[in-house]
Coordinates of C-alpha atoms and ligand atoms in Angstrom, one line a residue:
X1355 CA -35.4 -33.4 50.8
X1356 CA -37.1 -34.5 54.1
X1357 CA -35.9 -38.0 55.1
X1358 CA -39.6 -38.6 56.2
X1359 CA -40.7 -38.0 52.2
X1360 CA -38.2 -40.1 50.8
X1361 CA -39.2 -43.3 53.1
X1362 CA -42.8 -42.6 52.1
X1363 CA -42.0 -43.1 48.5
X1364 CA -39.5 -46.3 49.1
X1365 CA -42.4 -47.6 50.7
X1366 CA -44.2 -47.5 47.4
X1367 CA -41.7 -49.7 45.8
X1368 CA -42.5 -53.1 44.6
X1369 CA -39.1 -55.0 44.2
X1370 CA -39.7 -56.9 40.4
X1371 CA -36.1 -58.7 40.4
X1372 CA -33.0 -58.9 42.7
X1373 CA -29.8 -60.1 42.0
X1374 CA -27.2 -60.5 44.3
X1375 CA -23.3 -60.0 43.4
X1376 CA -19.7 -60.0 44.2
X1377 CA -17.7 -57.0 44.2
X1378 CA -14.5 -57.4 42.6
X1379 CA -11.0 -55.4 42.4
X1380 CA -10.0 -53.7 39.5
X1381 CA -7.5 -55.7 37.5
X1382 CA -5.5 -52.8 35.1
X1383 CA -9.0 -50.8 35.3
X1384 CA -11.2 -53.8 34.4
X1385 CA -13.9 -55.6 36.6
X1386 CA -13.8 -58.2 33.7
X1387 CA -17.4 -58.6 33.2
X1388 CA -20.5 -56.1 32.4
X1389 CA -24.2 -56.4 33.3
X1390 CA -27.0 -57.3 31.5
X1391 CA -30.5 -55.8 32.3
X1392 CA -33.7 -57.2 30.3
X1393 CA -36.7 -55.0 30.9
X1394 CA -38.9 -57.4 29.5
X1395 CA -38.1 -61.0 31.2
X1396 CA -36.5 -59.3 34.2
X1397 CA -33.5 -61.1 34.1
X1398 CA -30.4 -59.9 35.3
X1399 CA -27.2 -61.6 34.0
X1400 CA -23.5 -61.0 34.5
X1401 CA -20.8 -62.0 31.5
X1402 CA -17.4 -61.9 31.7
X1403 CA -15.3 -59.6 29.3
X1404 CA -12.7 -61.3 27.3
X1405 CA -9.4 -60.3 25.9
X1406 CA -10.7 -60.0 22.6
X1407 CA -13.2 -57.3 23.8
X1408 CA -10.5 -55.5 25.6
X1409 CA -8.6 -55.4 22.5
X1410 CA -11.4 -53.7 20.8
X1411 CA -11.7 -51.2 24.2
X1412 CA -8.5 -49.6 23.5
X1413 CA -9.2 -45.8 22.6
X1414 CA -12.6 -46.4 23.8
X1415 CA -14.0 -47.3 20.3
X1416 CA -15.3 -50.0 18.8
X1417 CA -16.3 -52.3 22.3
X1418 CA -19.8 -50.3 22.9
X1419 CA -21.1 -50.7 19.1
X1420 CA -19.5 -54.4 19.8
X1421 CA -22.1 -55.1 22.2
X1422 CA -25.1 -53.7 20.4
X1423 CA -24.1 -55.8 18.2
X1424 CA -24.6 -59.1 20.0
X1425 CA -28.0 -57.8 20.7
X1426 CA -29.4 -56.5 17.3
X1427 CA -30.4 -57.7 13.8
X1428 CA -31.0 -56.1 10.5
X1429 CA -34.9 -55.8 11.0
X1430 CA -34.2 -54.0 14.8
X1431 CA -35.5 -50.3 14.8
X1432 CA -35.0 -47.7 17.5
X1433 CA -38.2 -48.8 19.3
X1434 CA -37.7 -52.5 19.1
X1435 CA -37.4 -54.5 22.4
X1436 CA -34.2 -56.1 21.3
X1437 CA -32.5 -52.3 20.8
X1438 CA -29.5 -51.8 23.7
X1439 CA -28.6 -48.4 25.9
X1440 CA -25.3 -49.8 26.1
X1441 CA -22.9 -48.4 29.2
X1442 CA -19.2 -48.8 28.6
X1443 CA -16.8 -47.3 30.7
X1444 CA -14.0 -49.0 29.2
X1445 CA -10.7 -49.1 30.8
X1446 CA -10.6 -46.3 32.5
X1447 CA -13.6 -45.4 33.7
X1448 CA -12.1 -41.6 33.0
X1449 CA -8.8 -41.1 33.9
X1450 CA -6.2 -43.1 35.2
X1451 CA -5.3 -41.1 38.1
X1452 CA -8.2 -39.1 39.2
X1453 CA -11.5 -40.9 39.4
X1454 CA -14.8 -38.1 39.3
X1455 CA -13.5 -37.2 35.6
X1456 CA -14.5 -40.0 33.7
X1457 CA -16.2 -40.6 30.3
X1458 CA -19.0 -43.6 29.3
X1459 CA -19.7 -44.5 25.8
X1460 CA -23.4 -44.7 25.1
X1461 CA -24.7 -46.4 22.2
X1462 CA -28.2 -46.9 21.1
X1463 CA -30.2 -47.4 17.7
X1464 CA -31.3 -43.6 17.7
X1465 CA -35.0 -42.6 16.6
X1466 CA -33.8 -39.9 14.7
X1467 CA -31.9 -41.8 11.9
X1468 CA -32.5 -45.5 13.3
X1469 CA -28.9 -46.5 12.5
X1470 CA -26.9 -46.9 15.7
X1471 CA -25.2 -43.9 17.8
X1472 CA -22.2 -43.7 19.6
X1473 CA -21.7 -40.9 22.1
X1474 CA -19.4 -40.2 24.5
X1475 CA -20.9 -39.0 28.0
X1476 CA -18.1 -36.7 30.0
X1477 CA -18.4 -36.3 33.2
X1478 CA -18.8 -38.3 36.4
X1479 CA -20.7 -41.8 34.9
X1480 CA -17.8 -43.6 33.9
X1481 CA -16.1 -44.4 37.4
X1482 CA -19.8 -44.6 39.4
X1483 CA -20.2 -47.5 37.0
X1484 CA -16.7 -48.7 37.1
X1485 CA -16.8 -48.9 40.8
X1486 CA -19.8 -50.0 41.1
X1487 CA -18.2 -53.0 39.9
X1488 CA -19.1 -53.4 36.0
X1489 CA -17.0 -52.9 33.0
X1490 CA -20.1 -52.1 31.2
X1491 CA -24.1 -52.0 31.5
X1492 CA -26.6 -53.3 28.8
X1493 CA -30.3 -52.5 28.9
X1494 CA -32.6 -54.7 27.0
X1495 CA -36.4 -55.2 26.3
X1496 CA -39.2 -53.0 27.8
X1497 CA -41.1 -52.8 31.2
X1498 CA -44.8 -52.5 31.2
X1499 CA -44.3 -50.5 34.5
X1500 CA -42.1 -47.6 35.0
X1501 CA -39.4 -48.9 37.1
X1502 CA -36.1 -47.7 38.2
X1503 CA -33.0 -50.0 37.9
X1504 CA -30.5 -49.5 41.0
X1505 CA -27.2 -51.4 40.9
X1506 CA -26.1 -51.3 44.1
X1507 CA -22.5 -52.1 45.2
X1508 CA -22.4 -51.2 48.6
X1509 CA -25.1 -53.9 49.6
X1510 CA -24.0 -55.8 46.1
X1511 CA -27.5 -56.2 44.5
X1512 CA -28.7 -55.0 41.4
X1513 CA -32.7 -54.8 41.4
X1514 CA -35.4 -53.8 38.9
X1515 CA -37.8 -51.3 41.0
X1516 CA -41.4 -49.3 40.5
X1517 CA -40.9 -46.1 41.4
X1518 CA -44.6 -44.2 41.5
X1519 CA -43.8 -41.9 43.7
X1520 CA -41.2 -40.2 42.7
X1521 CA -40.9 -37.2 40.8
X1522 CA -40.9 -36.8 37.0
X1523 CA -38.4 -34.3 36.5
X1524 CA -35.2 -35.0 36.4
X1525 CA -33.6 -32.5 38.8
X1526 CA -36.4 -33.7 41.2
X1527 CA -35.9 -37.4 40.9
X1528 CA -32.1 -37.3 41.0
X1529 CA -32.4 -35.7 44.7
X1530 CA -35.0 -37.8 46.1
X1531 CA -33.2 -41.1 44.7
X1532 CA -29.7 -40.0 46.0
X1533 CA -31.0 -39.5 49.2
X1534 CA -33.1 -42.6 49.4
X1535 CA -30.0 -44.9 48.4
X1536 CA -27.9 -42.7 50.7
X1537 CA -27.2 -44.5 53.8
X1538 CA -25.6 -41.0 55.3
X1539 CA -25.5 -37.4 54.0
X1540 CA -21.9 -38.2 52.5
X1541 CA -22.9 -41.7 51.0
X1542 CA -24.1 -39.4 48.8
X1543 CA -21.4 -38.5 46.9
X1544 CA -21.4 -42.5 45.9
X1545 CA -24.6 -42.3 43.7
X1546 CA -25.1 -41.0 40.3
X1547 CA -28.7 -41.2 38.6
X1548 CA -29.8 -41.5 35.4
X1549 CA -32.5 -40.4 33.5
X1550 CA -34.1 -39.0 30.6
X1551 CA -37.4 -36.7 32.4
X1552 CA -40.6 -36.4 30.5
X1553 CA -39.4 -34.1 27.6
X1554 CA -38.2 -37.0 26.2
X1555 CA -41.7 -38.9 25.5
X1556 CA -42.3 -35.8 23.1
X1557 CA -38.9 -35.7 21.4
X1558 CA -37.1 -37.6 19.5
X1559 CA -33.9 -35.5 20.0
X1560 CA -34.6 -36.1 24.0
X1561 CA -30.9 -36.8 26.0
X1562 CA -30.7 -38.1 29.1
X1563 CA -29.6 -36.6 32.4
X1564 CA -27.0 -37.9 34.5
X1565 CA -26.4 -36.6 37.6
X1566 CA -23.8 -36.3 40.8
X1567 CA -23.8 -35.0 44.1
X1568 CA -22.4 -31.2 44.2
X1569 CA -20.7 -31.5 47.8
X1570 CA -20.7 -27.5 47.6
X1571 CA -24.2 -26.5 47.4
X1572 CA -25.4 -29.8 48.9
X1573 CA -27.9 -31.3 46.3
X1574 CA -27.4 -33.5 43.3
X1575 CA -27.0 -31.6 40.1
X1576 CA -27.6 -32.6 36.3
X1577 CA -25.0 -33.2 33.4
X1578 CA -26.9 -33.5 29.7
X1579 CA -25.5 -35.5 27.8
X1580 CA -26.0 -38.4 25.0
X1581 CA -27.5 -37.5 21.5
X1582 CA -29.6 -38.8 18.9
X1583 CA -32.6 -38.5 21.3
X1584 CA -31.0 -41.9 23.3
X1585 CA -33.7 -40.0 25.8
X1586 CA -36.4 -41.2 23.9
X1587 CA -35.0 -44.9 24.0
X1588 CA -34.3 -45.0 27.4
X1589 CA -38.5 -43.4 28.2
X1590 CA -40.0 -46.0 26.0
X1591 CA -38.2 -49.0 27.6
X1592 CA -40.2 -48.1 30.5
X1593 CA -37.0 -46.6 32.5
X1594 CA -37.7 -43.7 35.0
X1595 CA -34.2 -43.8 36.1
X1596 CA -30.9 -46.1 36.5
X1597 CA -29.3 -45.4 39.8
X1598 CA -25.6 -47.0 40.4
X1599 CA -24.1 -46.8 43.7
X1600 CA -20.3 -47.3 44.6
X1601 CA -18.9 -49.3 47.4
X1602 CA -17.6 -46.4 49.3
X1603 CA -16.0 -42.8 48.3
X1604 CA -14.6 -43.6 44.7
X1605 CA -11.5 -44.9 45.6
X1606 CA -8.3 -43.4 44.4
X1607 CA -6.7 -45.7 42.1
X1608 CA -4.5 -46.1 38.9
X1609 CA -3.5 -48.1 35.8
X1610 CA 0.1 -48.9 35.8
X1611 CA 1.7 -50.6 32.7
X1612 CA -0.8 -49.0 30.4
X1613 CA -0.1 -46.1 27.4
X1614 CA -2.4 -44.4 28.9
X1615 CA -1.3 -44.0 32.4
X1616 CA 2.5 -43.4 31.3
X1617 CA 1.3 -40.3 29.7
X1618 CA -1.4 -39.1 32.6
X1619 CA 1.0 -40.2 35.1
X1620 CA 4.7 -38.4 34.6
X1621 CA 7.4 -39.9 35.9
X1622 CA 9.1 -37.3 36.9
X1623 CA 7.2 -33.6 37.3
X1624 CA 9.7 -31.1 37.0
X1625 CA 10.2 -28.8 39.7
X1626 CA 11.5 -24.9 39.1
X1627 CA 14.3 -23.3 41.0
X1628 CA 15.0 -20.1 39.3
X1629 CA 14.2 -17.4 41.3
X1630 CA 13.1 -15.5 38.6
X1631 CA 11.0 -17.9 37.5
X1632 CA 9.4 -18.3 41.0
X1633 CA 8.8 -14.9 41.3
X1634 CA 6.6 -14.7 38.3
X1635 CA 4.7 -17.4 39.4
X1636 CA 3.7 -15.4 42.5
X1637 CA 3.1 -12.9 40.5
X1638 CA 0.2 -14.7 38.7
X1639 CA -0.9 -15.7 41.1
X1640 CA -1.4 -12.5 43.1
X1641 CA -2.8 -11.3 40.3
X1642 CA -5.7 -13.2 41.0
X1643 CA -6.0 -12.0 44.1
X1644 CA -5.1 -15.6 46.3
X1645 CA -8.3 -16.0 45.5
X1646 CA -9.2 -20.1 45.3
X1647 CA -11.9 -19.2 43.0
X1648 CA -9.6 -18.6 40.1
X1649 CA -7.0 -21.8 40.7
X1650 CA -8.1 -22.4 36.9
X1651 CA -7.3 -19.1 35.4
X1652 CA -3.8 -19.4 37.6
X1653 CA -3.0 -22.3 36.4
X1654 CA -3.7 -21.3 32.0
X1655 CA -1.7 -18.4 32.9
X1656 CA 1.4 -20.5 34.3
X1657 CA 0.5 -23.1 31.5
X1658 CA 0.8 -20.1 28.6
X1659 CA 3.5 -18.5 30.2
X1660 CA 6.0 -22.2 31.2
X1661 CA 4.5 -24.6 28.8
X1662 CA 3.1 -26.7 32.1
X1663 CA 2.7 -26.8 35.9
X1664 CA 5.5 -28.1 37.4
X1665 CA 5.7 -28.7 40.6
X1666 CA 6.9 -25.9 42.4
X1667 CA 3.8 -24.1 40.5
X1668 CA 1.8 -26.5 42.5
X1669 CA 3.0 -25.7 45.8
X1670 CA 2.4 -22.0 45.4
X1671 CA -0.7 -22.0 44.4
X1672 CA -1.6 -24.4 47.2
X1673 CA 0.4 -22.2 49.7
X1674 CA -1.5 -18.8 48.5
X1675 CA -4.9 -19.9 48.0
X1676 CA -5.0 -22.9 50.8
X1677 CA -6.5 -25.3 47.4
X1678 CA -5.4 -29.1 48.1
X1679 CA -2.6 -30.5 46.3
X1680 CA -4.8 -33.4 45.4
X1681 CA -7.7 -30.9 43.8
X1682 CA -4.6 -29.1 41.8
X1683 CA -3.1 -31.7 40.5
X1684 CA -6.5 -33.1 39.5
X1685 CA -7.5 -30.0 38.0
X1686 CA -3.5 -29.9 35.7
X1687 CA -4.7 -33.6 34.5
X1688 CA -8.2 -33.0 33.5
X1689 CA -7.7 -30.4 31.3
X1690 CA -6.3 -30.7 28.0
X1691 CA -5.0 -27.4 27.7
X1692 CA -2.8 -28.0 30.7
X1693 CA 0.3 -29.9 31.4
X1694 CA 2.6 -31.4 34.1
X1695 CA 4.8 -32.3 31.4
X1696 CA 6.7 -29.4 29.3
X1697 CA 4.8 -28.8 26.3
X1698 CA 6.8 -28.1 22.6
X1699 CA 5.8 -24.6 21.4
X1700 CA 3.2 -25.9 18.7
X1701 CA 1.4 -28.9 19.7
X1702 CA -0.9 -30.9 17.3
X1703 CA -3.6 -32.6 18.6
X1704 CA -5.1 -35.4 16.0
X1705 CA -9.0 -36.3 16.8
X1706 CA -9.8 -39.8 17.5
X1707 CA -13.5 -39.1 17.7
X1708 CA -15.6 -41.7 16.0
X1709 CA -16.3 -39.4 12.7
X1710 CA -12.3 -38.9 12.3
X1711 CA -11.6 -42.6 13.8
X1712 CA -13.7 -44.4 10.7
X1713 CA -12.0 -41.8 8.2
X1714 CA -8.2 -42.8 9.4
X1715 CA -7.3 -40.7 11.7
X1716 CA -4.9 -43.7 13.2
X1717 CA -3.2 -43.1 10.0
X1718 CA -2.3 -39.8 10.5
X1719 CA -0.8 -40.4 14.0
X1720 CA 1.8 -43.1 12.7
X1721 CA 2.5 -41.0 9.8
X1722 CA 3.5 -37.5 12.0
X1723 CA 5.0 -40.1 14.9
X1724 CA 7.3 -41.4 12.2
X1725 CA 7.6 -37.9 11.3
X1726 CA 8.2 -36.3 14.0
X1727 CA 10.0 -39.5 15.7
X1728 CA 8.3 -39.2 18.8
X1729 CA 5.4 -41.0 20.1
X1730 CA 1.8 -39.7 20.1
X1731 CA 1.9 -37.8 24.0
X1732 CA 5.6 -37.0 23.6
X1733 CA 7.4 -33.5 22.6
X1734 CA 10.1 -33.5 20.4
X1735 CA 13.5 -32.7 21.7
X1736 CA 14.0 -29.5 20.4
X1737 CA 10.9 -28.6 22.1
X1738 CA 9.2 -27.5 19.0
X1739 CA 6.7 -30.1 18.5
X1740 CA 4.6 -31.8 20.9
X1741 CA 1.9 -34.9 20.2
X1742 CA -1.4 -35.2 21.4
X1743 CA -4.7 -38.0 20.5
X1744 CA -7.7 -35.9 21.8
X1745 CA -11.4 -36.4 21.4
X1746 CA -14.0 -34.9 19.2
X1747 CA -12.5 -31.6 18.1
X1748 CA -16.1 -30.4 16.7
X1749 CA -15.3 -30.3 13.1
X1750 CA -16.9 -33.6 12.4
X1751 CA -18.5 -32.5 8.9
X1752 CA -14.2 -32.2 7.8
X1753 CA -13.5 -35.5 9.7
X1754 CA -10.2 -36.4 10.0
X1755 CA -9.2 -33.3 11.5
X1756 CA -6.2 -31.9 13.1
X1757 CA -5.4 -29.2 15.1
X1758 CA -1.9 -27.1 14.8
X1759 CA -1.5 -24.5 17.6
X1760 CA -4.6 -23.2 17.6
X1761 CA -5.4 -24.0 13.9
X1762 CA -7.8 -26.6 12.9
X1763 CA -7.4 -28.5 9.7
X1764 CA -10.2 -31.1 8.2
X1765 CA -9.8 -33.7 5.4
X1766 CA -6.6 -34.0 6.2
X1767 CA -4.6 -37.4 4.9
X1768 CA -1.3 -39.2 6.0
X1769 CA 0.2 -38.2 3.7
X1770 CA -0.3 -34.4 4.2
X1771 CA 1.9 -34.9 7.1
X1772 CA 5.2 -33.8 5.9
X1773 CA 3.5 -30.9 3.8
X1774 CA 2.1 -29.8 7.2
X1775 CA 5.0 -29.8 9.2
X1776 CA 7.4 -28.0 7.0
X1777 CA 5.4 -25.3 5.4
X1778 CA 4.0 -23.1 7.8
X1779 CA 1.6 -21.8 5.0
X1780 CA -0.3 -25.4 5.1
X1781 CA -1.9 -23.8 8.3
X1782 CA -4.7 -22.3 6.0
X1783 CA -6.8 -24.6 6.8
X1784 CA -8.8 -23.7 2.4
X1785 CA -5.2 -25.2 1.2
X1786 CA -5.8 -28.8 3.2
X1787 CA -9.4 -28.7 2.4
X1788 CA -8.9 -27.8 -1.4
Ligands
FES1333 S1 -14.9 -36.8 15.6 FE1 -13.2 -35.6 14.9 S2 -13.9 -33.6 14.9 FE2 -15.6 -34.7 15.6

């Protein structure tokens, strides 16, 4: 992108509304306050996020239908003024340990059923917004022009743009705005767009794009993401794109005293001194050929083979393929199937995703803690069982579902538990669903 193109086209903005604002620090993972955007008036409007609302964060659920809520009535359809894209990024804004990872709840009244949708956007939003200095965004009303809305921590503003210069396609639009909020090449890594491209005006099961800045290849690539055609919504309000820009490189940061963080952030991560053990490490990891490339497939062969990554894992693979500690250990937290902590030999993962949340899910974790007599994150001592809460397990239609080893089991109720745990036959999944 030339820098002489992208000035041409700021040129072309007209600036509709400005607001100016404070960052703040992160307080436990909070900003304590989210951002209110009306299309319509133009206002922009900052309110603060009470304890009662965290309350209702915890888990992620129940805070981003919470604020459509303040916003809707029984007569609002998906193409109403009044109907939110809601933005929340609850407490974590991803992880707790490694930013770049996080997840944002979207909700919108969707024009495919016109009853409100929840979904959870993976990926990079959550922390952009987070840092950016909001807990949570809410978009309201609709903009005669196409405008873009660009919250701007770095030079704290938040304004309400046109944009007609700019590209319609996504992929297009998400490099020329990255550059043109850029103030350097690697301010670029700070800003993530947002938008839905023109497939959306023509259907109703259109998502929206949401994009970061691909250090490697050195242009912003695209992440799909939010059902229900939220797309659609976010076209018709008049929205070309939402751009949020961080203060600086997402800073590194963590939540101590919370659930969360005492199981992403181990207290202890074991280390391995057995020769043997060592040995076969190296051996995995030669058999990959050193190569930096495969740090992923290294690490679900140590995870099969040890349960986890312990430390010492760690240092070899950083000492053979030259990968950063920082990116490894990043890489061992992200993924579910990997560990720092020592796995039982069957772990059961129990979804939490809205369809098994509403259907008791919560029910079946104190039942198998009690159970069990661990906590849900925890292994048992024998090493036999370990606990997991996980998201969306993609079994919806059987909601609540579990998953045993490598089994998945729907319509599952609390007090299945003990069935499941002692007879191993209760892992045919027709018995459960009988
Ligand atoms: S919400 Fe539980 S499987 Fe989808």
């Amino acid at each position: 992108m030339l820098a002489e193109d992208v000035k041409g086209m700021r040129a072309k903005h007209r600036i509709l509304a400005e607001k100016s604002f404070q960052v703040v620090e992160l307080d436990k993972g909070y900003s304590n306050r989210y951002l209110r955007v009306d299309l319509t008036t133009k206002e922009i409007s900052m309110h603060a996020v009470t304890e009662k609302m965290k309350e209702l964060w915890t888990g992620g659920k129940g805070f981003d239908l919470w604020l459509m809520l303040l916003e809707i009535n029984n007569k609002t359809k998906w193409d109403s003024q009044e109907n939110p894209i809601c933005f929340s990024s609850g407490p974590l804004g991803g992880t707790t340990s490694f930013p770049g990872t996080g997840k944002t709840l979207l909700t919108s009244i969707s024009p495919l059923t016109n009853i409100p949708i929840d979904s959870n956007v993976g990926g990079y939003f959550g922390p952009f917004l987070k840092f950016a200095g909001f807990d949570a965004l809410v978009i309201v009303g609709k903009s005669e022009e196409e405008v873009v809305v660009v919250l701007d921590a770095a030079n704290q503003k938040i304004t309400i743009e046109t944009a007609p210069a700019e590209s319609n396609d996504s992929h297009l639009l998400a490099d020329e705005l990255t550059c043109m909020y850029a103030d350097t090449e690697i301010d670029r890594h700070n800003i993530a767009v947002v938008s839905s491209g023109s497939a959306a005006k023509h259907s109703r099961i259109g998502m929206l794009n949401f994009s970061f800045w691909d250090w490697r290849r050195g242009v912003s690539r695209l992440k799909q993401a939010g059902r229900g055609g939220i797309g659609m919504v976010f076209c018709d309000k008049g929205l070309k794109a939402l751009v949020a820009k961080n203060r600086d490189i997402t800073p590194s940061w963590r939540i101590e005293e919370s659930k969360v963080a005492h199981h992403t952030n181990p207290k202890t991560i074991s280390t391995q001194d057995c020769p043997e053990e060592i040995a076969f490490i190296d051996d995995i990891i030669h058999r990959w050929k050193d190569d930096k490339e495969y740090v992923i497939e290294m690490m679900q062969d140590i995870q099969k083979r040890f349960r986890h990554i312990s430390r010492t894992a760690i240092d070899r693979i950083n000492k053979f393929t030259g990968t950063s500690k920082a990116y490894l250990y990043h890489i061992a937290t992200f993924y579910k199937s990997l560990s720092l902590d020592e796995k039982g030999e069957i772990t059961i993962q129990v979804c939490m995703g809205t369809a098994c949340h509403v259907k008791g899910s919560a029910r079946i974790v104190d039942r198998l803690e009690q159970v069990l007599g661990i906590k849900c994150g925890e292994t048992t001592k024998d090493k036999k069982y370990s606990l997991e809460a996980v998201a969306c397990l993609g079994a919806c239609s059987i909601a609540p579902v579990i998953k045993v080893g490598d089994k998945v089991l729907g319509n599952v109720q609390a007090k299945d538990v003990e069935k499941i745990i002692k007879d191993p036959k209760i892992f045919d999944i027709a018995r459960v669903m009988e």
